[in-house]
């Protein structure tokens, strides 16, 4: 494990906004984090499927893929929130495996809190705004879902910063940047699913949502202070 000797009592714990592309982890360590994150997402899907009465037998799932939970279920607010929990917990577990530094672990825990809010709150506001506008036509529905994403991103940032400061006794906060909106492709797909629930194209495209949600979990697992 590539962890330099550190004075854990004096290391700065600022909560930055950088993407961890040069985090100092080896390829093997990053693979462990990616694997644990993907496992977390898969586990959340398995729980959702089991709760709906679907079989988790791999052979049956492959043979009858068209009728499997993954193939049939639209990925809306409940599913995205569940997968968000799975990816954050999976990423955090992988991060703990490869990184024993307590300061880095604290940064990972705070990132997990931040990412949970960033995943769940925008999709919940999309769901709320869609319900409020669905009776007023497609145009109003489209405006409402887009407004839901923007509202949710700012609301999540505000609430998770405050919660993180309370939980981790820090005063530094992360601001909203343009890159934050690019990370909400899952919400855009969900918005399309709300607006066109019978569209086969939208449904097919939405199958990439679980893969997209691996990214924030990986960020959790590779998070370090000042990144």
mmCIF file of N, CA and C in Angstrom, residues 62-166:
data_model
loop_
_atom_site.group_PDB
_atom_site.id
_atom_site.type_symbol
_atom_site.label_atom_id
_atom_site.label_comp_id
_atom_site.label_asym_id
_atom_site.label_seq_id
_atom_site.Cartn_x
_atom_site.Cartn_y
_atom_site.Cartn_z
ATOM 1 N N UNK A 62 -30.185 -15.476 -16.552
ATOM 2 C CA UNK A 62 -29.624 -15.434 -17.903
ATOM 3 C C UNK A 62 -30.595 -16.038 -18.915
ATOM 4 N N UNK A 63 -31.181 -17.164 -18.556
ATOM 5 C CA UNK A 63 -32.116 -17.837 -19.476
ATOM 6 C C UNK A 63 -33.362 -16.999 -19.735
ATOM 7 N N UNK A 64 -33.804 -16.285 -18.725
ATOM 8 C CA UNK A 64 -35.041 -15.502 -18.858
ATOM 9 C C UNK A 64 -34.753 -14.020 -18.628
ATOM 10 N N UNK A 65 -33.699 -13.539 -19.298
ATOM 11 C CA UNK A 65 -33.224 -12.182 -19.064
ATOM 12 C C UNK A 65 -34.315 -11.135 -19.306
ATOM 13 N N UNK A 66 -35.111 -11.306 -20.339
ATOM 14 C CA UNK A 66 -36.129 -10.308 -20.683
ATOM 15 C C UNK A 66 -37.132 -10.101 -19.556
ATOM 16 N N UNK A 67 -37.307 -11.108 -18.718
ATOM 17 C CA UNK A 67 -38.253 -11.005 -17.604
ATOM 18 C C UNK A 67 -37.551 -10.844 -16.257
ATOM 19 N N UNK A 68 -36.262 -10.543 -16.280
ATOM 20 C CA UNK A 68 -35.520 -10.346 -15.035
ATOM 21 C C UNK A 68 -35.780 -8.950 -14.477
ATOM 22 N N UNK A 69 -35.457 -8.768 -13.212
ATOM 23 C CA UNK A 69 -35.637 -7.463 -12.569
ATOM 24 C C UNK A 69 -34.833 -6.390 -13.286
ATOM 25 N N UNK A 70 -33.592 -6.696 -13.617
ATOM 26 C CA UNK A 70 -32.726 -5.718 -14.264
ATOM 27 C C UNK A 70 -33.284 -5.291 -15.615
ATOM 28 N N UNK A 71 -33.838 -6.225 -16.362
ATOM 29 C CA UNK A 71 -34.327 -5.919 -17.704
ATOM 30 C C UNK A 71 -35.666 -5.188 -17.688
ATOM 31 N N UNK A 72 -36.509 -5.489 -16.702
ATOM 32 C CA UNK A 72 -37.876 -4.969 -16.736
ATOM 33 C C UNK A 72 -38.106 -3.695 -15.931
ATOM 34 N N UNK A 73 -37.356 -3.490 -14.879
ATOM 35 C CA UNK A 73 -37.669 -2.424 -13.931
ATOM 36 C C UNK A 73 -37.125 -1.061 -14.372
ATOM 37 N N UNK A 74 -37.954 -0.026 -14.394
ATOM 38 C CA UNK A 74 -37.438 1.323 -14.670
ATOM 39 C C UNK A 74 -36.633 1.812 -13.472
ATOM 40 N N UNK A 75 -35.524 2.480 -13.741
ATOM 41 C CA UNK A 75 -34.687 2.987 -12.663
ATOM 42 C C UNK A 75 -35.119 4.408 -12.317
ATOM 43 N N UNK A 76 -36.006 4.486 -11.320
ATOM 44 C CA UNK A 76 -36.549 5.765 -10.875
ATOM 45 C C UNK A 76 -36.014 6.066 -9.472
ATOM 46 N N UNK A 77 -36.672 6.948 -8.744
ATOM 47 C CA UNK A 77 -36.152 7.412 -7.453
ATOM 48 C C UNK A 77 -35.842 6.280 -6.462
ATOM 49 N N UNK A 78 -36.745 5.333 -6.217
ATOM 50 C CA UNK A 78 -36.435 4.284 -5.232
ATOM 51 C C UNK A 78 -35.211 3.456 -5.613
ATOM 52 N N UNK A 79 -35.126 3.102 -6.904
ATOM 53 C CA UNK A 79 -34.003 2.280 -7.357
ATOM 54 C C UNK A 79 -32.681 3.048 -7.300
ATOM 55 N N UNK A 80 -32.702 4.311 -7.715
ATOM 56 C CA UNK A 80 -31.472 5.109 -7.726
ATOM 57 C C UNK A 80 -30.993 5.387 -6.305
ATOM 58 N N UNK A 81 -31.915 5.659 -5.396
ATOM 59 C CA UNK A 81 -31.520 5.869 -4.001
ATOM 60 C C UNK A 81 -30.902 4.603 -3.401
ATOM 61 N N UNK A 82 -31.481 3.449 -3.711
ATOM 62 C CA UNK A 82 -30.943 2.185 -3.195
ATOM 63 C C UNK A 82 -29.559 1.914 -3.773
ATOM 64 N N UNK A 83 -29.408 2.121 -5.076
ATOM 65 C CA UNK A 83 -28.099 1.905 -5.694
ATOM 66 C C UNK A 83 -27.086 2.932 -5.193
ATOM 67 N N UNK A 84 -27.559 4.137 -4.872
ATOM 68 C CA UNK A 84 -26.676 5.153 -4.306
ATOM 69 C C UNK A 84 -26.113 4.709 -2.965
ATOM 70 N N UNK A 85 -26.964 4.116 -2.146
ATOM 71 C CA UNK A 85 -26.488 3.596 -0.864
ATOM 72 C C UNK A 85 -25.488 2.469 -1.087
ATOM 73 N N UNK A 86 -25.779 1.603 -2.066
ATOM 74 C CA UNK A 86 -24.889 0.484 -2.357
ATOM 75 C C UNK A 86 -23.533 0.927 -2.852
ATOM 76 N N UNK A 87 -23.517 1.896 -3.753
ATOM 77 C CA UNK A 87 -22.233 2.342 -4.300
ATOM 78 C C UNK A 87 -21.386 3.049 -3.247
ATOM 79 N N UNK A 88 -22.009 3.847 -2.381
ATOM 80 C CA UNK A 88 -21.255 4.563 -1.348
ATOM 81 C C UNK A 88 -20.708 3.611 -0.298
ATOM 82 N N UNK A 89 -21.520 2.651 0.122
ATOM 83 C CA UNK A 89 -21.046 1.679 1.109
ATOM 84 C C UNK A 89 -19.969 0.772 0.517
ATOM 85 N N UNK A 90 -20.167 0.375 -0.732
ATOM 86 C CA UNK A 90 -19.172 -0.461 -1.390
ATOM 87 C C UNK A 90 -17.856 0.265 -1.588
ATOM 88 N N UNK A 91 -17.934 1.526 -2.021
ATOM 89 C CA UNK A 91 -16.721 2.318 -2.198
ATOM 90 C C UNK A 91 -16.005 2.562 -0.887
ATOM 91 N N UNK A 92 -16.777 2.825 0.168
ATOM 92 C CA UNK A 92 -16.191 3.058 1.484
ATOM 93 C C UNK A 92 -15.494 1.791 2.000
ATOM 94 N N UNK A 93 -16.126 0.640 1.784
ATOM 95 C CA UNK A 93 -15.518 -0.621 2.209
ATOM 96 C C UNK A 93 -14.206 -0.867 1.476
ATOM 97 N N UNK A 94 -14.205 -0.641 0.165
ATOM 98 C CA UNK A 94 -12.981 -0.814 -0.602
ATOM 99 C C UNK A 94 -11.901 0.161 -0.186
ATOM 100 N N UNK A 95 -12.310 1.404 0.098
ATOM 101 C CA UNK A 95 -11.356 2.406 0.551
ATOM 102 C C UNK A 95 -10.717 2.045 1.873
ATOM 103 N N UNK A 96 -11.502 1.454 2.760
ATOM 104 C CA UNK A 96 -10.971 1.025 4.057
ATOM 105 C C UNK A 96 -9.994 -0.150 3.887
ATOM 106 N N UNK A 97 -10.245 -0.983 2.899
ATOM 107 C CA UNK A 97 -9.361 -2.125 2.668
ATOM 108 C C UNK A 97 -7.987 -1.662 2.202
ATOM 109 N N UNK A 98 -7.933 -0.682 1.304
ATOM 110 C CA UNK A 98 -6.654 -0.289 0.696
ATOM 111 C C UNK A 98 -5.968 0.867 1.412
ATOM 112 N N UNK A 99 -6.669 1.526 2.322
ATOM 113 C CA UNK A 99 -6.107 2.736 2.928
ATOM 114 C C UNK A 99 -6.341 2.700 4.438
ATOM 115 N N UNK A 100 -5.270 2.538 5.216
ATOM 116 C CA UNK A 100 -5.375 2.463 6.667
ATOM 117 C C UNK A 100 -5.204 3.823 7.346
ATOM 118 N N UNK A 101 -4.890 4.843 6.578
ATOM 119 C CA UNK A 101 -4.662 6.179 7.127
ATOM 120 C C UNK A 101 -5.966 6.729 7.722
ATOM 121 N N UNK A 102 -6.034 7.010 9.028
ATOM 122 C CA UNK A 102 -7.282 7.471 9.644
ATOM 123 C C UNK A 102 -7.751 8.827 9.122
ATOM 124 N N UNK A 103 -6.826 9.691 8.716
ATOM 125 C CA UNK A 103 -7.229 10.987 8.153
ATOM 126 C C UNK A 103 -7.878 10.787 6.792
ATOM 127 N N UNK A 104 -7.294 9.915 5.973
ATOM 128 C CA UNK A 104 -7.891 9.600 4.676
ATOM 129 C C UNK A 104 -9.254 8.926 4.843
ATOM 130 N N UNK A 105 -9.348 8.051 5.840
ATOM 131 C CA UNK A 105 -10.627 7.374 6.081
ATOM 132 C C UNK A 105 -11.721 8.364 6.482
ATOM 133 N N UNK A 106 -11.338 9.367 7.255
ATOM 134 C CA UNK A 106 -12.301 10.393 7.622
ATOM 135 C C UNK A 106 -12.790 11.135 6.384
ATOM 136 N N UNK A 107 -11.854 11.431 5.474
ATOM 137 C CA UNK A 107 -12.232 12.094 4.226
ATOM 138 C C UNK A 107 -13.172 11.214 3.404
ATOM 139 N N UNK A 108 -12.930 9.905 3.405
ATOM 140 C CA UNK A 108 -13.780 8.978 2.672
ATOM 141 C C UNK A 108 -15.192 8.932 3.276
ATOM 142 N N UNK A 109 -15.262 8.929 4.600
ATOM 143 C CA UNK A 109 -16.575 8.900 5.251
ATOM 144 C C UNK A 109 -17.359 10.168 4.936
ATOM 145 N N UNK A 110 -16.686 11.299 4.938
ATOM 146 C CA UNK A 110 -17.395 12.536 4.627
ATOM 147 C C UNK A 110 -17.816 12.551 3.156
ATOM 148 N N UNK A 111 -16.946 12.032 2.285
ATOM 149 C CA UNK A 111 -17.316 11.948 0.871
ATOM 150 C C UNK A 111 -18.519 11.031 0.675
ATOM 151 N N UNK A 112 -18.604 9.949 1.462
ATOM 152 C CA UNK A 112 -19.746 9.038 1.363
ATOM 153 C C UNK A 112 -21.046 9.756 1.725
ATOM 154 N N UNK A 113 -20.997 10.571 2.775
ATOM 155 C CA UNK A 113 -22.171 11.358 3.161
ATOM 156 C C UNK A 113 -22.549 12.318 2.045
ATOM 157 N N UNK A 114 -21.533 12.999 1.493
ATOM 158 C CA UNK A 114 -21.777 13.966 0.429
ATOM 159 C C UNK A 114 -22.377 13.296 -0.804
ATOM 160 N N UNK A 115 -21.798 12.167 -1.199
ATOM 161 C CA UNK A 115 -22.268 11.491 -2.395
ATOM 162 C C UNK A 115 -23.667 10.901 -2.226
ATOM 163 N N UNK A 116 -23.981 10.430 -1.016
ATOM 164 C CA UNK A 116 -25.335 9.917 -0.790
ATOM 165 C C UNK A 116 -26.365 11.009 -1.018
ATOM 166 N N UNK A 117 -26.058 12.206 -0.507
ATOM 167 C CA UNK A 117 -26.963 13.327 -0.739
ATOM 168 C C UNK A 117 -27.004 13.729 -2.201
ATOM 169 N N UNK A 118 -25.830 13.742 -2.848
ATOM 170 C CA UNK A 118 -25.759 14.131 -4.254
ATOM 171 C C UNK A 118 -26.518 13.174 -5.160
ATOM 172 N N UNK A 119 -26.602 11.911 -4.759
ATOM 173 C CA UNK A 119 -27.332 10.925 -5.558
ATOM 174 C C UNK A 119 -28.825 10.961 -5.259
ATOM 175 N N UNK A 120 -29.184 10.966 -3.973
ATOM 176 C CA UNK A 120 -30.583 10.776 -3.593
ATOM 177 C C UNK A 120 -31.438 12.044 -3.682
ATOM 178 N N UNK A 121 -30.903 13.175 -3.241
ATOM 179 C CA UNK A 121 -31.732 14.386 -3.179
ATOM 180 C C UNK A 121 -32.158 14.882 -4.561
ATOM 181 N N UNK A 122 -31.248 14.971 -5.559
ATOM 182 C CA UNK A 122 -31.714 15.420 -6.880
ATOM 183 C C UNK A 122 -32.774 14.525 -7.504
ATOM 184 N N UNK A 123 -32.637 13.198 -7.375
ATOM 185 C CA UNK A 123 -33.640 12.329 -7.974
ATOM 186 C C UNK A 123 -34.968 12.433 -7.228
ATOM 187 N N UNK A 124 -34.911 12.698 -5.921
ATOM 188 C CA UNK A 124 -36.154 12.896 -5.161
ATOM 189 C C UNK A 124 -36.840 14.198 -5.550
ATOM 190 N N UNK A 125 -36.068 15.248 -5.819
ATOM 191 C CA UNK A 125 -36.684 16.505 -6.273
ATOM 192 C C UNK A 125 -37.217 16.357 -7.691
ATOM 193 N N UNK A 126 -36.533 15.572 -8.529
ATOM 194 C CA UNK A 126 -37.050 15.283 -9.870
ATOM 195 C C UNK A 126 -38.398 14.581 -9.756
ATOM 196 N N UNK A 127 -38.466 13.599 -8.872
ATOM 197 C CA UNK A 127 -39.707 12.857 -8.655
ATOM 198 C C UNK A 127 -40.819 13.788 -8.170
ATOM 199 N N UNK A 128 -40.480 14.678 -7.236
ATOM 200 C CA UNK A 128 -41.460 15.614 -6.703
ATOM 201 C C UNK A 128 -41.951 16.570 -7.776
ATOM 202 N N UNK A 129 -41.022 17.186 -8.506
ATOM 203 C CA UNK A 129 -41.388 18.164 -9.530
ATOM 204 C C UNK A 129 -42.159 17.500 -10.665
ATOM 205 N N UNK A 130 -41.804 16.254 -10.980
ATOM 206 C CA UNK A 130 -42.517 15.551 -12.040
ATOM 207 C C UNK A 130 -43.963 15.312 -11.638
ATOM 208 N N UNK A 131 -44.187 14.938 -10.383
ATOM 209 C CA UNK A 131 -45.550 14.727 -9.892
ATOM 210 C C UNK A 131 -46.361 16.016 -9.903
ATOM 211 N N UNK A 132 -45.697 17.132 -9.615
ATOM 212 C CA UNK A 132 -46.387 18.416 -9.581
ATOM 213 C C UNK A 132 -46.752 18.929 -10.972
ATOM 214 N N UNK A 133 -45.980 18.541 -11.981
ATOM 215 C CA UNK A 133 -46.181 19.101 -13.322
ATOM 216 C C UNK A 133 -46.784 18.125 -14.327
ATOM 217 N N UNK A 134 -46.896 16.861 -13.953
ATOM 218 C CA UNK A 134 -47.317 15.834 -14.917
ATOM 219 C C UNK A 134 -48.711 16.063 -15.485
ATOM 220 N N UNK A 135 -49.561 16.774 -14.748
ATOM 221 C CA UNK A 135 -50.933 17.010 -15.213
ATOM 222 C C UNK A 135 -51.054 18.229 -16.120
ATOM 223 N N UNK A 136 -49.934 18.897 -16.366
ATOM 224 C CA UNK A 136 -49.979 20.140 -17.134
ATOM 225 C C UNK A 136 -49.296 20.035 -18.488
ATOM 226 N N UNK A 137 -49.117 18.823 -18.988
ATOM 227 C CA UNK A 137 -48.569 18.632 -20.318
ATOM 228 C C UNK A 137 -47.088 18.311 -20.308
ATOM 229 N N UNK A 138 -46.622 17.827 -21.467
ATOM 230 C CA UNK A 138 -45.233 17.397 -21.593
ATOM 231 C C UNK A 138 -44.240 18.534 -21.410
ATOM 232 N N UNK A 139 -44.584 19.721 -21.921
ATOM 233 C CA UNK A 139 -43.656 20.850 -21.815
ATOM 234 C C UNK A 139 -43.431 21.228 -20.350
ATOM 235 N N UNK A 140 -44.522 21.321 -19.601
ATOM 236 C CA UNK A 140 -44.412 21.650 -18.180
ATOM 237 C C UNK A 140 -43.677 20.547 -17.430
ATOM 238 N N UNK A 141 -43.915 19.315 -17.836
ATOM 239 C CA UNK A 141 -43.261 18.174 -17.201
ATOM 240 C C UNK A 141 -41.753 18.221 -17.446
ATOM 241 N N UNK A 142 -41.366 18.570 -18.674
ATOM 242 C CA UNK A 142 -39.945 18.660 -19.018
ATOM 243 C C UNK A 142 -39.257 19.759 -18.211
ATOM 244 N N UNK A 143 -39.905 20.921 -18.152
ATOM 245 C CA UNK A 143 -39.353 22.035 -17.378
ATOM 246 C C UNK A 143 -39.259 21.649 -15.906
ATOM 247 N N UNK A 144 -40.279 20.962 -15.416
ATOM 248 C CA UNK A 144 -40.306 20.574 -14.012
ATOM 249 C C UNK A 144 -39.198 19.611 -13.643
ATOM 250 N N UNK A 145 -38.937 18.623 -14.503
ATOM 251 C CA UNK A 145 -37.899 17.647 -14.186
ATOM 252 C C UNK A 145 -36.510 18.270 -14.255
ATOM 253 N N UNK A 146 -36.300 19.162 -15.227
ATOM 254 C CA UNK A 146 -35.006 19.859 -15.311
ATOM 255 C C UNK A 146 -34.813 20.750 -14.082
ATOM 256 N N UNK A 147 -35.876 21.451 -13.704
ATOM 257 C CA UNK A 147 -35.807 22.275 -12.496
ATOM 258 C C UNK A 147 -35.541 21.416 -11.266
ATOM 259 N N UNK A 148 -36.076 20.190 -11.281
ATOM 260 C CA UNK A 148 -35.845 19.278 -10.169
ATOM 261 C C UNK A 148 -34.382 18.914 -10.022
ATOM 262 N N UNK A 149 -33.695 18.707 -11.151
ATOM 263 C CA UNK A 149 -32.266 18.392 -11.104
ATOM 264 C C UNK A 149 -31.479 19.557 -10.516
ATOM 265 N N UNK A 150 -31.703 20.769 -11.043
ATOM 266 C CA UNK A 150 -30.955 21.938 -10.575
ATOM 267 C C UNK A 150 -31.244 22.230 -9.102
ATOM 268 N N UNK A 151 -32.525 22.171 -8.736
ATOM 269 C CA UNK A 151 -32.887 22.400 -7.337
ATOM 270 C C UNK A 151 -32.245 21.361 -6.430
ATOM 271 N N UNK A 152 -32.302 20.112 -6.868
ATOM 272 C CA UNK A 152 -31.756 19.020 -6.063
ATOM 273 C C UNK A 152 -30.257 19.106 -5.875
ATOM 274 N N UNK A 153 -29.524 19.523 -6.914
ATOM 275 C CA UNK A 153 -28.068 19.637 -6.812
ATOM 276 C C UNK A 153 -27.685 20.687 -5.772
ATOM 277 N N UNK A 154 -28.330 21.856 -5.827
ATOM 278 C CA UNK A 154 -28.013 22.914 -4.867
ATOM 279 C C UNK A 154 -28.486 22.556 -3.463
ATOM 280 N N UNK A 155 -29.657 21.935 -3.373
ATOM 281 C CA UNK A 155 -30.181 21.547 -2.061
ATOM 282 C C UNK A 155 -29.297 20.468 -1.433
ATOM 283 N N UNK A 156 -28.880 19.493 -2.244
ATOM 284 C CA UNK A 156 -28.011 18.433 -1.732
ATOM 285 C C UNK A 156 -26.688 19.006 -1.244
ATOM 286 N N UNK A 157 -26.123 19.913 -2.027
ATOM 287 C CA UNK A 157 -24.850 20.524 -1.642
ATOM 288 C C UNK A 157 -24.968 21.260 -0.309
ATOM 289 N N UNK A 158 -26.037 22.027 -0.153
ATOM 290 C CA UNK A 158 -26.246 22.796 1.084
ATOM 291 C C UNK A 158 -26.442 21.863 2.279
ATOM 292 N N UNK A 159 -27.349 20.907 2.144
ATOM 293 C CA UNK A 159 -27.683 20.037 3.270
ATOM 294 C C UNK A 159 -26.525 19.115 3.653
ATOM 295 N N UNK A 160 -25.846 18.556 2.650
ATOM 296 C CA UNK A 160 -24.754 17.619 2.953
ATOM 297 C C UNK A 160 -23.534 18.337 3.513
ATOM 298 N N UNK A 161 -23.294 19.576 3.087
ATOM 299 C CA UNK A 161 -22.216 20.350 3.695
ATOM 300 C C UNK A 161 -22.490 20.572 5.180
ATOM 301 N N UNK A 162 -23.718 20.974 5.501
ATOM 302 C CA UNK A 162 -24.068 21.240 6.896
ATOM 303 C C UNK A 162 -24.019 19.947 7.721
ATOM 304 N N UNK A 163 -24.550 18.874 7.163
ATOM 305 C CA UNK A 163 -24.530 17.597 7.875
ATOM 306 C C UNK A 163 -23.096 17.116 8.079
ATOM 307 N N UNK A 164 -22.275 17.245 7.035
ATOM 308 C CA UNK A 164 -20.877 16.835 7.145
ATOM 309 C C UNK A 164 -20.129 17.622 8.199
ATOM 310 N N UNK A 165 -20.405 18.925 8.281
ATOM 311 C CA UNK A 165 -19.747 19.752 9.291
ATOM 312 C C UNK A 165 -20.119 19.318 10.706
ATOM 313 N N UNK A 166 -21.381 18.924 10.883
ATOM 314 C CA UNK A 166 -21.834 18.470 12.201
ATOM 315 C C UNK A 166 -21.224 17.113 12.538
#
